mmCIF file of C-alpha atoms and ligand atoms in Angstrom:
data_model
loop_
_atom_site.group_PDB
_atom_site.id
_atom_site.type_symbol
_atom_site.label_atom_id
_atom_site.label_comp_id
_atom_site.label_asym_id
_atom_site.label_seq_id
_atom_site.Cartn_x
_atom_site.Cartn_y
_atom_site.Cartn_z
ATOM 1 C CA UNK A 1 -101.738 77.498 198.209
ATOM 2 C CA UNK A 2 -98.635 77.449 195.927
ATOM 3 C CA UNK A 3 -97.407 73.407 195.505
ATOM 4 C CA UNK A 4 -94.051 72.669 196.667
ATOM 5 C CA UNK A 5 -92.079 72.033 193.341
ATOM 6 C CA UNK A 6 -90.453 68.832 194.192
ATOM 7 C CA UNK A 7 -86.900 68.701 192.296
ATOM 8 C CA UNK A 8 -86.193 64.726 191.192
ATOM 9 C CA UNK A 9 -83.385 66.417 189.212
ATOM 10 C CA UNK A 10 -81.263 66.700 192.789
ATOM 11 C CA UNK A 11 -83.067 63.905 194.296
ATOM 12 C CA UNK A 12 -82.048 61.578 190.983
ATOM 13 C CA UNK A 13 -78.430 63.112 191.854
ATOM 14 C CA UNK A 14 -77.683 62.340 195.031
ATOM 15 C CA UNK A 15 -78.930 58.472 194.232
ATOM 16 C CA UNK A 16 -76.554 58.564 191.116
ATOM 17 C CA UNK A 17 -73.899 59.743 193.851
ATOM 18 C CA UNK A 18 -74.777 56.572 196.413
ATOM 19 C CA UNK A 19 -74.869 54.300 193.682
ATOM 20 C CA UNK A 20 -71.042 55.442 192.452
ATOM 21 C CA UNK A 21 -70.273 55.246 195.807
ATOM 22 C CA UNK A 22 -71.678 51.846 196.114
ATOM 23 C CA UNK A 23 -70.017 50.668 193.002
ATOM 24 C CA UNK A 24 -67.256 51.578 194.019
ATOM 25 C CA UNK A 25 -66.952 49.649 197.610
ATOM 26 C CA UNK A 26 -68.148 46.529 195.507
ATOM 27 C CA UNK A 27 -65.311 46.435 193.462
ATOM 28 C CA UNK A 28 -62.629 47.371 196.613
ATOM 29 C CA UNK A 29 -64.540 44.814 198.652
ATOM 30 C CA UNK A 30 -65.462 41.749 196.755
ATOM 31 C CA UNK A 31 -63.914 42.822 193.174
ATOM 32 C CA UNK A 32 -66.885 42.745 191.283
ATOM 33 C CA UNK A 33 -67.782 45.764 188.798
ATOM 34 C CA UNK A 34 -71.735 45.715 188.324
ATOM 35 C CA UNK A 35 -72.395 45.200 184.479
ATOM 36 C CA UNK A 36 -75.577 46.366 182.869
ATOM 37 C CA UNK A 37 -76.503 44.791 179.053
ATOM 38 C CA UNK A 38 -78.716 46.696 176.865
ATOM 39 C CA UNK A 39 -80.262 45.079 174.046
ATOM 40 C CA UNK A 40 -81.776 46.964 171.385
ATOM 41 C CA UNK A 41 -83.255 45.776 168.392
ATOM 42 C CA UNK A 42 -84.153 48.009 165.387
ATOM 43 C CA UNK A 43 -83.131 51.784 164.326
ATOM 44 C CA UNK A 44 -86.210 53.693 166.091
ATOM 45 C CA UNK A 45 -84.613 56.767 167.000
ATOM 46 C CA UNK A 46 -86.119 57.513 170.401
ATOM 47 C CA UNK A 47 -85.130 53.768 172.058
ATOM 48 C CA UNK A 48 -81.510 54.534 170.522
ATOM 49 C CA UNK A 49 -81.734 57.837 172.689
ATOM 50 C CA UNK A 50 -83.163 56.419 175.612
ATOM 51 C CA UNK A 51 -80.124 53.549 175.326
ATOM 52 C CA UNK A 52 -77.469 56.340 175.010
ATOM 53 C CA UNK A 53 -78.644 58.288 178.035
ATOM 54 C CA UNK A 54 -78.370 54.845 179.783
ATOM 55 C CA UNK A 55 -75.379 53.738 179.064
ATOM 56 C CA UNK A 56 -74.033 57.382 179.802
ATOM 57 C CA UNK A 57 -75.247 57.306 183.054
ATOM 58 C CA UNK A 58 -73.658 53.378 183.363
ATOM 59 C CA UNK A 59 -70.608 54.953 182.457
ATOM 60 C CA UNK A 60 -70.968 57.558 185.185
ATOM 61 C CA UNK A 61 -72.059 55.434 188.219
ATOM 62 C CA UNK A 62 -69.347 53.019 187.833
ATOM 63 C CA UNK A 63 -71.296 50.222 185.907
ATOM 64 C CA UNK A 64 -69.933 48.520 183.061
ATOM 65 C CA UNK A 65 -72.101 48.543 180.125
ATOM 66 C CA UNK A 66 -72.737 45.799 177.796
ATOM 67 C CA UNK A 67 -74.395 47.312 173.995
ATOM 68 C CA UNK A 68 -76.012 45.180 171.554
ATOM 69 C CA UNK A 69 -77.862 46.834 168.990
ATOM 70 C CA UNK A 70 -79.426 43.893 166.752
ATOM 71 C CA UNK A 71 -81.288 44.734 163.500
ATOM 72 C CA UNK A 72 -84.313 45.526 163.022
ATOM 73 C CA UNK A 73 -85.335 41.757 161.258
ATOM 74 C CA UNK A 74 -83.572 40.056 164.235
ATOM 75 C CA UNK A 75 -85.425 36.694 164.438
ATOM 76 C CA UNK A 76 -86.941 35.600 167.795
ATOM 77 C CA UNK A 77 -84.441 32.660 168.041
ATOM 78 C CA UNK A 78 -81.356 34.976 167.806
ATOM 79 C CA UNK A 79 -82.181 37.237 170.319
ATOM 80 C CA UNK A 80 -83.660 34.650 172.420
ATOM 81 C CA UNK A 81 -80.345 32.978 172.041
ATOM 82 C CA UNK A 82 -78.490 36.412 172.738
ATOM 83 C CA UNK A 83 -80.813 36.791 176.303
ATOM 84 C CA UNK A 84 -79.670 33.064 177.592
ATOM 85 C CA UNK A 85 -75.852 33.961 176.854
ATOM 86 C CA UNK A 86 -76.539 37.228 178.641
ATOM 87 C CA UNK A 87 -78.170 35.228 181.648
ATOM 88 C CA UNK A 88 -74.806 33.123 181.593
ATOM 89 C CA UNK A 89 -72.475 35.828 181.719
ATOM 90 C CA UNK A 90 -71.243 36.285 185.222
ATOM 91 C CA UNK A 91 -70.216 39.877 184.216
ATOM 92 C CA UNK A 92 -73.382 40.665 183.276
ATOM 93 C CA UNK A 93 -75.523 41.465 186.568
ATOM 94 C CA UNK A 94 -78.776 43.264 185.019
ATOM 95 C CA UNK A 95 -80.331 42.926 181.059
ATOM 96 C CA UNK A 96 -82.526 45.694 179.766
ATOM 97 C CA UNK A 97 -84.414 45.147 176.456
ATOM 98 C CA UNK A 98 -85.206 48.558 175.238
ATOM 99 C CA UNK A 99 -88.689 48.396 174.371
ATOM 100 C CA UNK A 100 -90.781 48.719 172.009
ATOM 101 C CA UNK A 101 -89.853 45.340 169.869
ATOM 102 C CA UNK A 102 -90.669 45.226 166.141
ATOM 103 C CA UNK A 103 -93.573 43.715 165.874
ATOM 104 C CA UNK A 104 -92.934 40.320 164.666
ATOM 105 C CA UNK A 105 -91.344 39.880 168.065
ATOM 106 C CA UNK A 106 -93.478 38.823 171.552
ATOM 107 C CA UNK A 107 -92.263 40.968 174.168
ATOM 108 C CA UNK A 108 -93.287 38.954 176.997
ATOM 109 C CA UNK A 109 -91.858 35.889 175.371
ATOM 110 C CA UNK A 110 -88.723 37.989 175.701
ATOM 111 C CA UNK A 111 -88.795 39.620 179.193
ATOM 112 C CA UNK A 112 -89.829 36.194 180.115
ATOM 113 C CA UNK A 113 -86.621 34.819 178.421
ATOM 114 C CA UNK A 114 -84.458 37.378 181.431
ATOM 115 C CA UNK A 115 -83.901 35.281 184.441
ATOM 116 C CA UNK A 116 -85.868 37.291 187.446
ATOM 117 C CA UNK A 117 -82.958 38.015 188.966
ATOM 118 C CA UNK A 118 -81.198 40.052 186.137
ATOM 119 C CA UNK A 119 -84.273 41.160 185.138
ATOM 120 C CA UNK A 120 -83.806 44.746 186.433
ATOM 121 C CA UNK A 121 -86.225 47.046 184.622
ATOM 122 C CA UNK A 122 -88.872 44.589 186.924
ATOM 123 C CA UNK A 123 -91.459 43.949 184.148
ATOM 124 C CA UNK A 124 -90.826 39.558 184.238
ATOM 125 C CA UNK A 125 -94.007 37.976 185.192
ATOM 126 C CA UNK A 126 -92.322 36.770 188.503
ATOM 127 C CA UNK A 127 -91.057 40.270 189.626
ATOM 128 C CA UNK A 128 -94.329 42.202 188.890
ATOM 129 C CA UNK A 129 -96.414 39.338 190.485
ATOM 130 C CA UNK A 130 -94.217 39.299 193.751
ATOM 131 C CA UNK A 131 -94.867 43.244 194.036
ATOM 132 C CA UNK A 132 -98.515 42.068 194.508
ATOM 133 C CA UNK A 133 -98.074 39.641 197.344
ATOM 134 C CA UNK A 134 -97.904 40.487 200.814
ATOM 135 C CA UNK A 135 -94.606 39.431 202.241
ATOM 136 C CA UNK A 136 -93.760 38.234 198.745
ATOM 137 C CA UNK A 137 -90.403 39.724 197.893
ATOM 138 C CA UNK A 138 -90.075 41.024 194.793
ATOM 139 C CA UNK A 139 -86.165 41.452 193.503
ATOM 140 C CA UNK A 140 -86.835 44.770 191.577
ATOM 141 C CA UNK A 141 -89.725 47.245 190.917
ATOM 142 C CA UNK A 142 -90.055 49.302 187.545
ATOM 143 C CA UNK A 143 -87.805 51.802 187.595
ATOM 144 C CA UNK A 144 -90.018 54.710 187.118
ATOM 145 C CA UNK A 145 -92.733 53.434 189.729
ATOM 146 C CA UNK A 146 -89.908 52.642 191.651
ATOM 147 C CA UNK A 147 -88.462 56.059 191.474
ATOM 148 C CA UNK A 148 -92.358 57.544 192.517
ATOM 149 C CA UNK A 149 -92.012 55.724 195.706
ATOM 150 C CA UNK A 150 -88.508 57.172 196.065
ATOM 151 C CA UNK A 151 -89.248 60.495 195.501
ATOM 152 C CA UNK A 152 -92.273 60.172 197.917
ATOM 153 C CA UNK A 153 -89.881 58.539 200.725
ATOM 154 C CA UNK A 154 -86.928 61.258 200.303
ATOM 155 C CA UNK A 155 -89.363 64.157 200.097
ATOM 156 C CA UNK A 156 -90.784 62.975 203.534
ATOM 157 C CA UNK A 157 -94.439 61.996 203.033
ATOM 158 C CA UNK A 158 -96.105 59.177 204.887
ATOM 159 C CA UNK A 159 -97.455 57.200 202.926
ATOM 160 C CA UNK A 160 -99.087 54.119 205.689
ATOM 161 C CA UNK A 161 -102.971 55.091 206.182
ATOM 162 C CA UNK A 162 -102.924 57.805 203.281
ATOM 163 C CA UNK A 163 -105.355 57.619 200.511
ATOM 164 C CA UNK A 164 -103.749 57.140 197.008
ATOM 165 C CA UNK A 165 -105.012 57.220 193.778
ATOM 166 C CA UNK A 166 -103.446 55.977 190.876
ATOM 167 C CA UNK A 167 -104.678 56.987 186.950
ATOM 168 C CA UNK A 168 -102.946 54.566 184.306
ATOM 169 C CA UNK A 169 -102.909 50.510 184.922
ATOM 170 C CA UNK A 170 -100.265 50.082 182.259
ATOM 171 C CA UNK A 171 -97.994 47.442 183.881
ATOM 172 C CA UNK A 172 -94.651 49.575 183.160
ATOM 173 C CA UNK A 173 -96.037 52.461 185.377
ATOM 174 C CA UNK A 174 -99.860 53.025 186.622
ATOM 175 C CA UNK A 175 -100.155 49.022 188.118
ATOM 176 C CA UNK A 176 -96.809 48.521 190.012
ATOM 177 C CA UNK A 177 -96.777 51.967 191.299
ATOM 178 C CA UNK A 178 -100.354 50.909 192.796
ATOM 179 C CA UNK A 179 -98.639 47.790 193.998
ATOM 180 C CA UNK A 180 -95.569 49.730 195.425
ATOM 181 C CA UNK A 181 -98.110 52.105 197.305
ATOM 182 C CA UNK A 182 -100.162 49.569 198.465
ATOM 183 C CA UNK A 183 -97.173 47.308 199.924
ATOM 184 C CA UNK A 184 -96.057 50.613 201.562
ATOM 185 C CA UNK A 185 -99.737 50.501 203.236
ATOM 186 C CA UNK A 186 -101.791 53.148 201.365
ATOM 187 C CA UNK A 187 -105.086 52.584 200.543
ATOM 188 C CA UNK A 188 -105.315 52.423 196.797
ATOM 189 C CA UNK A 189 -107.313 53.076 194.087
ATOM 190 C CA UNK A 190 -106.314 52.169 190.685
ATOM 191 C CA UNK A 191 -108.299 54.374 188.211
ATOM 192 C CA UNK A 192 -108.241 54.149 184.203
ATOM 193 C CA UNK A 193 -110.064 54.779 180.997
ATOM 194 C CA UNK A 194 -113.174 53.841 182.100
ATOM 195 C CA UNK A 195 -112.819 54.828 185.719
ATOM 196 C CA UNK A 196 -116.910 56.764 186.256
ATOM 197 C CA UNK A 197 -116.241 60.096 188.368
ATOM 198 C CA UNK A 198 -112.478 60.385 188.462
ATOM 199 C CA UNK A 199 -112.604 64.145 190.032
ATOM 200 C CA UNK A 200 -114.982 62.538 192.420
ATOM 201 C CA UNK A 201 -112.240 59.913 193.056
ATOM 202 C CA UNK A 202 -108.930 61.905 192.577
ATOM 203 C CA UNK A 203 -110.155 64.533 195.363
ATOM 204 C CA UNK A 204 -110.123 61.544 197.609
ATOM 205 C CA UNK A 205 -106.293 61.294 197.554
ATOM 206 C CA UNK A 206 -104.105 62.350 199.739
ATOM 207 C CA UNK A 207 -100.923 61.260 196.826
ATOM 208 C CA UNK A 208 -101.953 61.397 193.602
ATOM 209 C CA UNK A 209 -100.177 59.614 190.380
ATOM 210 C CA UNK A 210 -100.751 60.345 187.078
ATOM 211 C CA UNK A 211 -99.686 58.500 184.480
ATOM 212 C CA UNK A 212 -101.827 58.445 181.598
ATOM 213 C CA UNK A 213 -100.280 60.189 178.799
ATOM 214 C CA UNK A 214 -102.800 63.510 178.190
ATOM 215 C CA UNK A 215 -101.415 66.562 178.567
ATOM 216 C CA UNK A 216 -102.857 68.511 181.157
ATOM 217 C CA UNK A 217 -105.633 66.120 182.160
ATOM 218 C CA UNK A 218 -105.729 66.638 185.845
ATOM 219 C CA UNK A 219 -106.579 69.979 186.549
ATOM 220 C CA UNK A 220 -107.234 71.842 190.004
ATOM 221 C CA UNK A 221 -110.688 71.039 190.531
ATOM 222 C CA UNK A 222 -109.695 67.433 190.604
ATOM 223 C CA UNK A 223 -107.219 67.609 193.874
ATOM 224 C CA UNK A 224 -107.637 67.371 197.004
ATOM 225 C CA UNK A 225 -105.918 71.092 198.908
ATOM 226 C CA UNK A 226 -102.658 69.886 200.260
ATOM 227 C CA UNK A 227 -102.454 66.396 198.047
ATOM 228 C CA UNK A 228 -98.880 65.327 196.676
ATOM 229 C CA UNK A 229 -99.232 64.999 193.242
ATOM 230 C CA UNK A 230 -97.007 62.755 191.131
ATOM 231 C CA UNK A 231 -96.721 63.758 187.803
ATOM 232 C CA UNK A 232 -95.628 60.836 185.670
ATOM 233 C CA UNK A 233 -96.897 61.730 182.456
ATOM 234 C CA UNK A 234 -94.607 62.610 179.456
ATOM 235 C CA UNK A 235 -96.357 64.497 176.744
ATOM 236 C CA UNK A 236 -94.787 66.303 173.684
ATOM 237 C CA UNK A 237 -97.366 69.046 172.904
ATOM 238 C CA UNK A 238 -96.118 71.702 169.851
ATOM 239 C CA UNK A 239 -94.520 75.021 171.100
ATOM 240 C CA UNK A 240 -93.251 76.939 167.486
ATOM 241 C CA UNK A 241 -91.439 78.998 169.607
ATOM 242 C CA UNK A 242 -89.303 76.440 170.260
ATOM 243 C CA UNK A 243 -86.563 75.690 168.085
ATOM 244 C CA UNK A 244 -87.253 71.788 168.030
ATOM 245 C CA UNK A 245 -90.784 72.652 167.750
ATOM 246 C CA UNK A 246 -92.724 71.207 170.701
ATOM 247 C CA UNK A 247 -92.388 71.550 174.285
ATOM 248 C CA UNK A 248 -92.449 68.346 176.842
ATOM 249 C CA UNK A 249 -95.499 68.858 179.658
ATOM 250 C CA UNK A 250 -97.365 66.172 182.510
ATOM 251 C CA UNK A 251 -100.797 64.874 182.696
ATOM 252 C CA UNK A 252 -101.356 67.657 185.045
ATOM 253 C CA UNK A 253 -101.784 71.141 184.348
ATOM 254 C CA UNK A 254 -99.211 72.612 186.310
ATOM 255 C CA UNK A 255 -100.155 76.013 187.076
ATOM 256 C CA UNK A 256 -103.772 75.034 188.252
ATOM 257 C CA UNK A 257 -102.915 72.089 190.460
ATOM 258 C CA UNK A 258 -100.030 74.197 191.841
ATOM 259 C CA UNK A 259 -102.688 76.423 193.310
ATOM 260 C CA UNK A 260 -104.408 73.437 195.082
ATOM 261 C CA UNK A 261 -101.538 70.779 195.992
ATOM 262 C CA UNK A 262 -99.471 70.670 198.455
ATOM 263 C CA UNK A 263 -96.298 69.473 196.495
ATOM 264 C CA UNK A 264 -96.464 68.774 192.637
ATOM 265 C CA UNK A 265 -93.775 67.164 190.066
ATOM 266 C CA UNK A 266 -92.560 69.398 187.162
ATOM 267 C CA UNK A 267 -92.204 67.603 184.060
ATOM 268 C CA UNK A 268 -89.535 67.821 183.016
ATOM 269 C CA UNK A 269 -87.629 67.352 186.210
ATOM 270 C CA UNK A 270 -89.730 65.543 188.437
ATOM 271 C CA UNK A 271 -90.328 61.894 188.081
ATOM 272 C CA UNK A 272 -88.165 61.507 184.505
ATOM 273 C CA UNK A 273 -84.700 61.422 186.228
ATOM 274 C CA UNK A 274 -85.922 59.114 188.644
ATOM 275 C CA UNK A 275 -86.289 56.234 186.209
ATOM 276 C CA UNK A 276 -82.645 55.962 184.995
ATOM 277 C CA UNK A 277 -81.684 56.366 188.832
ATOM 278 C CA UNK A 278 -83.244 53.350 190.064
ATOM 279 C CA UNK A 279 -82.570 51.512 187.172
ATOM 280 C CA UNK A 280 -79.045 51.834 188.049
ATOM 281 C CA UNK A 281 -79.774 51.309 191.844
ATOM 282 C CA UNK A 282 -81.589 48.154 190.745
ATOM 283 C CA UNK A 283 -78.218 47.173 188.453
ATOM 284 C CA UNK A 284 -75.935 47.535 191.905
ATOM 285 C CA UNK A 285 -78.419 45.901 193.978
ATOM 286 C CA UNK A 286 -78.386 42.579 190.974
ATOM 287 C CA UNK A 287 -74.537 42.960 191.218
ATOM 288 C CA UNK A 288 -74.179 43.127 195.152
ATOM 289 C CA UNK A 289 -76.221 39.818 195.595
ATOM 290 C CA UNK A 290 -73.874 38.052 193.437
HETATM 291 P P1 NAP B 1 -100.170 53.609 178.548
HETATM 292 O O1 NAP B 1 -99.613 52.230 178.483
HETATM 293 O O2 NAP B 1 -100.702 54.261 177.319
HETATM 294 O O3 NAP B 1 -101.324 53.573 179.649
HETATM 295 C C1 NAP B 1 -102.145 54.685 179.864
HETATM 296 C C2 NAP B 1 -103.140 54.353 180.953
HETATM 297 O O4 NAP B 1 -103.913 55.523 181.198
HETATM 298 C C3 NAP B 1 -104.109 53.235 180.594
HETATM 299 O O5 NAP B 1 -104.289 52.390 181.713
HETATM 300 C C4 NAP B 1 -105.401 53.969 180.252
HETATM 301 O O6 NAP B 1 -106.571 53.272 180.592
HETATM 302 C C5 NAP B 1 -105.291 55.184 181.160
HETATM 303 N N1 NAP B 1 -106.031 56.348 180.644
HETATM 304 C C6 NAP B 1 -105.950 56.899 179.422
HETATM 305 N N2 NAP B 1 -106.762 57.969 179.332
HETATM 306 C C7 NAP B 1 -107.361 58.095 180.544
HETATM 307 C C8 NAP B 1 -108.302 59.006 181.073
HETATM 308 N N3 NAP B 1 -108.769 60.021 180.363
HETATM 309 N N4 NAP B 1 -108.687 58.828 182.356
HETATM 310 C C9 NAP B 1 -108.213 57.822 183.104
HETATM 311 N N5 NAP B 1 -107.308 56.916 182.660
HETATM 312 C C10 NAP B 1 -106.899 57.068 181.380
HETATM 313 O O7 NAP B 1 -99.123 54.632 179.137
HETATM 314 P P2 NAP B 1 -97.847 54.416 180.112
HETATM 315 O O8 NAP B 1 -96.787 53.699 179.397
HETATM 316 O O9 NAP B 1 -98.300 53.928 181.437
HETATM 317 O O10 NAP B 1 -97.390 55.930 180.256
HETATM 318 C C11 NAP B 1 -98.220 56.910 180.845
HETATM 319 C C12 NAP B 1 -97.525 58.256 180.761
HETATM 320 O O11 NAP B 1 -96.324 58.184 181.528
HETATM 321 C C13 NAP B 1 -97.085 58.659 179.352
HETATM 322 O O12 NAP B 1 -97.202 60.054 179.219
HETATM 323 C C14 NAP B 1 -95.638 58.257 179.297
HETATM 324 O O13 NAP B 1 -94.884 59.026 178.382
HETATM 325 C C15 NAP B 1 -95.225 58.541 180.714
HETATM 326 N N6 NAP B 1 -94.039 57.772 181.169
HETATM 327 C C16 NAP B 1 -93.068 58.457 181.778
HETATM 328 C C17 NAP B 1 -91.953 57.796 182.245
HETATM 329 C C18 NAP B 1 -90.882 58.564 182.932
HETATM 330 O O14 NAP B 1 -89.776 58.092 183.056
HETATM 331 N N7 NAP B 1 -91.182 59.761 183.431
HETATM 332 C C19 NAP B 1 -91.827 56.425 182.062
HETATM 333 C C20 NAP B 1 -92.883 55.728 181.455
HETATM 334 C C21 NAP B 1 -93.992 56.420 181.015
HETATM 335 P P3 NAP B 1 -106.997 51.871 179.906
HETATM 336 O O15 NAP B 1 -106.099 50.841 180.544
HETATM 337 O O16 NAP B 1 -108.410 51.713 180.282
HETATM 338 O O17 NAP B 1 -106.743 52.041 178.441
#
């Protein structure tokens, strides 16, 4: 068997598209132009990349983007302060804090500091814990869980009654996406570092997530034939014949589980795209409710 590559690069498009097109009807219909704040503290270089390709993509989707880049000895009172004017801004519809923090700084004092309902990269306390519930309504999921349940729904597979199995319980992937499948009616199985087996309980799934962070740690033997398998994982492993020196690869090793799965992820170009999609689907839906 030779996986379906599933393409998140077209699927992440074509949500991009709805969400302009969303954006767009908000401001003819009710005049309001969704706003998205980033906050970034410090001068690492990756969070000031993953902030640019943000606020490019705000920029193409019709959302207005808020930037405050803070320095790197911010204390916890000034950005504290900077969160609660943010949460009073009525242009101001969703607040990201880029993380990592520096360390003198409590992240979930901060992402507690977001009110839930700008809150839209989903990691408050209140959002997170509502994705657990059943019938409790949680106002946004992460956005990269978020986009795994996307990808799953646009792609076609049923997910009520299937078995899924989930490797990483971080709460900014591995946990909500367990939540997100298991609200969805899967029956779930949240593995992690000291998960005993895990081929014996990966071949059990009929979707598979991985999102662990070691390159090429799910290999054929470990899928069931005809599983989905969502590759989350984003490692950098070196390539010299590359000019930049390494090459970006999953938790999966592609080229085995292709042979076994039914549909696999590519990384890149599988579940990446996905994240900065739904975090500006999450921004229109924080705008639309006003
Ligand atoms: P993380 O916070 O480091 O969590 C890793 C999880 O994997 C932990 O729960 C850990 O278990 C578990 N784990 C580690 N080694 C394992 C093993 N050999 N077998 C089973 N479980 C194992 O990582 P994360 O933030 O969730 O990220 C995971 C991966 O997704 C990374 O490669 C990251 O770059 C990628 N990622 C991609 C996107 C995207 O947009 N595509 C977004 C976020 C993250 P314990 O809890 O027991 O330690």
């Amino acid at each position: 068997m030779t996986a379906r590559k599933i393409d998140g690069k077209a699927i992440a498009a074509s949500i991009h598209e709805e969400v302009r097109l969303g954006a767009a009807r908000l401001r003819e219909e009710r005049g309001i132009v969704p706003g998205l704040a980033t906050v970034l503290v410090g001068d690492d270089p990756a969070s000031h990349s993953y902030v640019k390709v943000k606020r490019r993509a705000c920029e193409e989707d019709g959302i207005r983007s808020f930037h405050h880049p803070l320095p790197e000895d911010t204390s916890r009172e000034t950005l504290l302060r900077l969160i609660r004017d943010l949460g009073e801004n009525p242009e101001v519809h969703g607040i990201l804090v880029q993380l990592p923090l520096p360390s003198h700084l409590s992240e979930a004092e901060v992402i507690e500091a977001i009110p839930p309902r700008k809150d839209v990269d989903g990691f408050h306390p209140a959002n997170l814990g509502r994705l657990g519930l059943k019938g409790g309504e949680a106002l946004f999921a992460p956005c990269t869980p978020a986009g795994v349940l996307e990808l799953l729904g646009r792609i076609g597979v049923g997910i009520a009654g299937s078995r899924a199995v989930v490797l990483g319980r971080s709460k900014i992937v591995g946990l909500p996406a367990a939540l997100l499948l298991l609200r969805n009616d899967a029956t779930v199985t949240l593995c992690h570092s000291r998960t005993k087996d895990l081929p014996a309980v990966t071949r059990e799934a009929d979707i598979l997530v991985a999102a662990i962070g070691r390159p090429g740690a799910v290999t054929a033997d470990m899928v069931k034939p005809g599983a989905v398998v969502i590759d989350v994982g984003v490692n950098r492993v070196p390539d010299s014949s590359r000019k930049r020196g390494y090459r970006l690869v999953g938790d999966c090793d592609f080229e085995g589980v292709s042979s076994v799965a039914g549909a696999l992820t590519p990384v890149p170009g599988g579940v990446g795209p996905m994240t900065i999609a739904m975090l500006m689907k999450n921004t229109l839906a924080a705008a639309s409710r006003g």
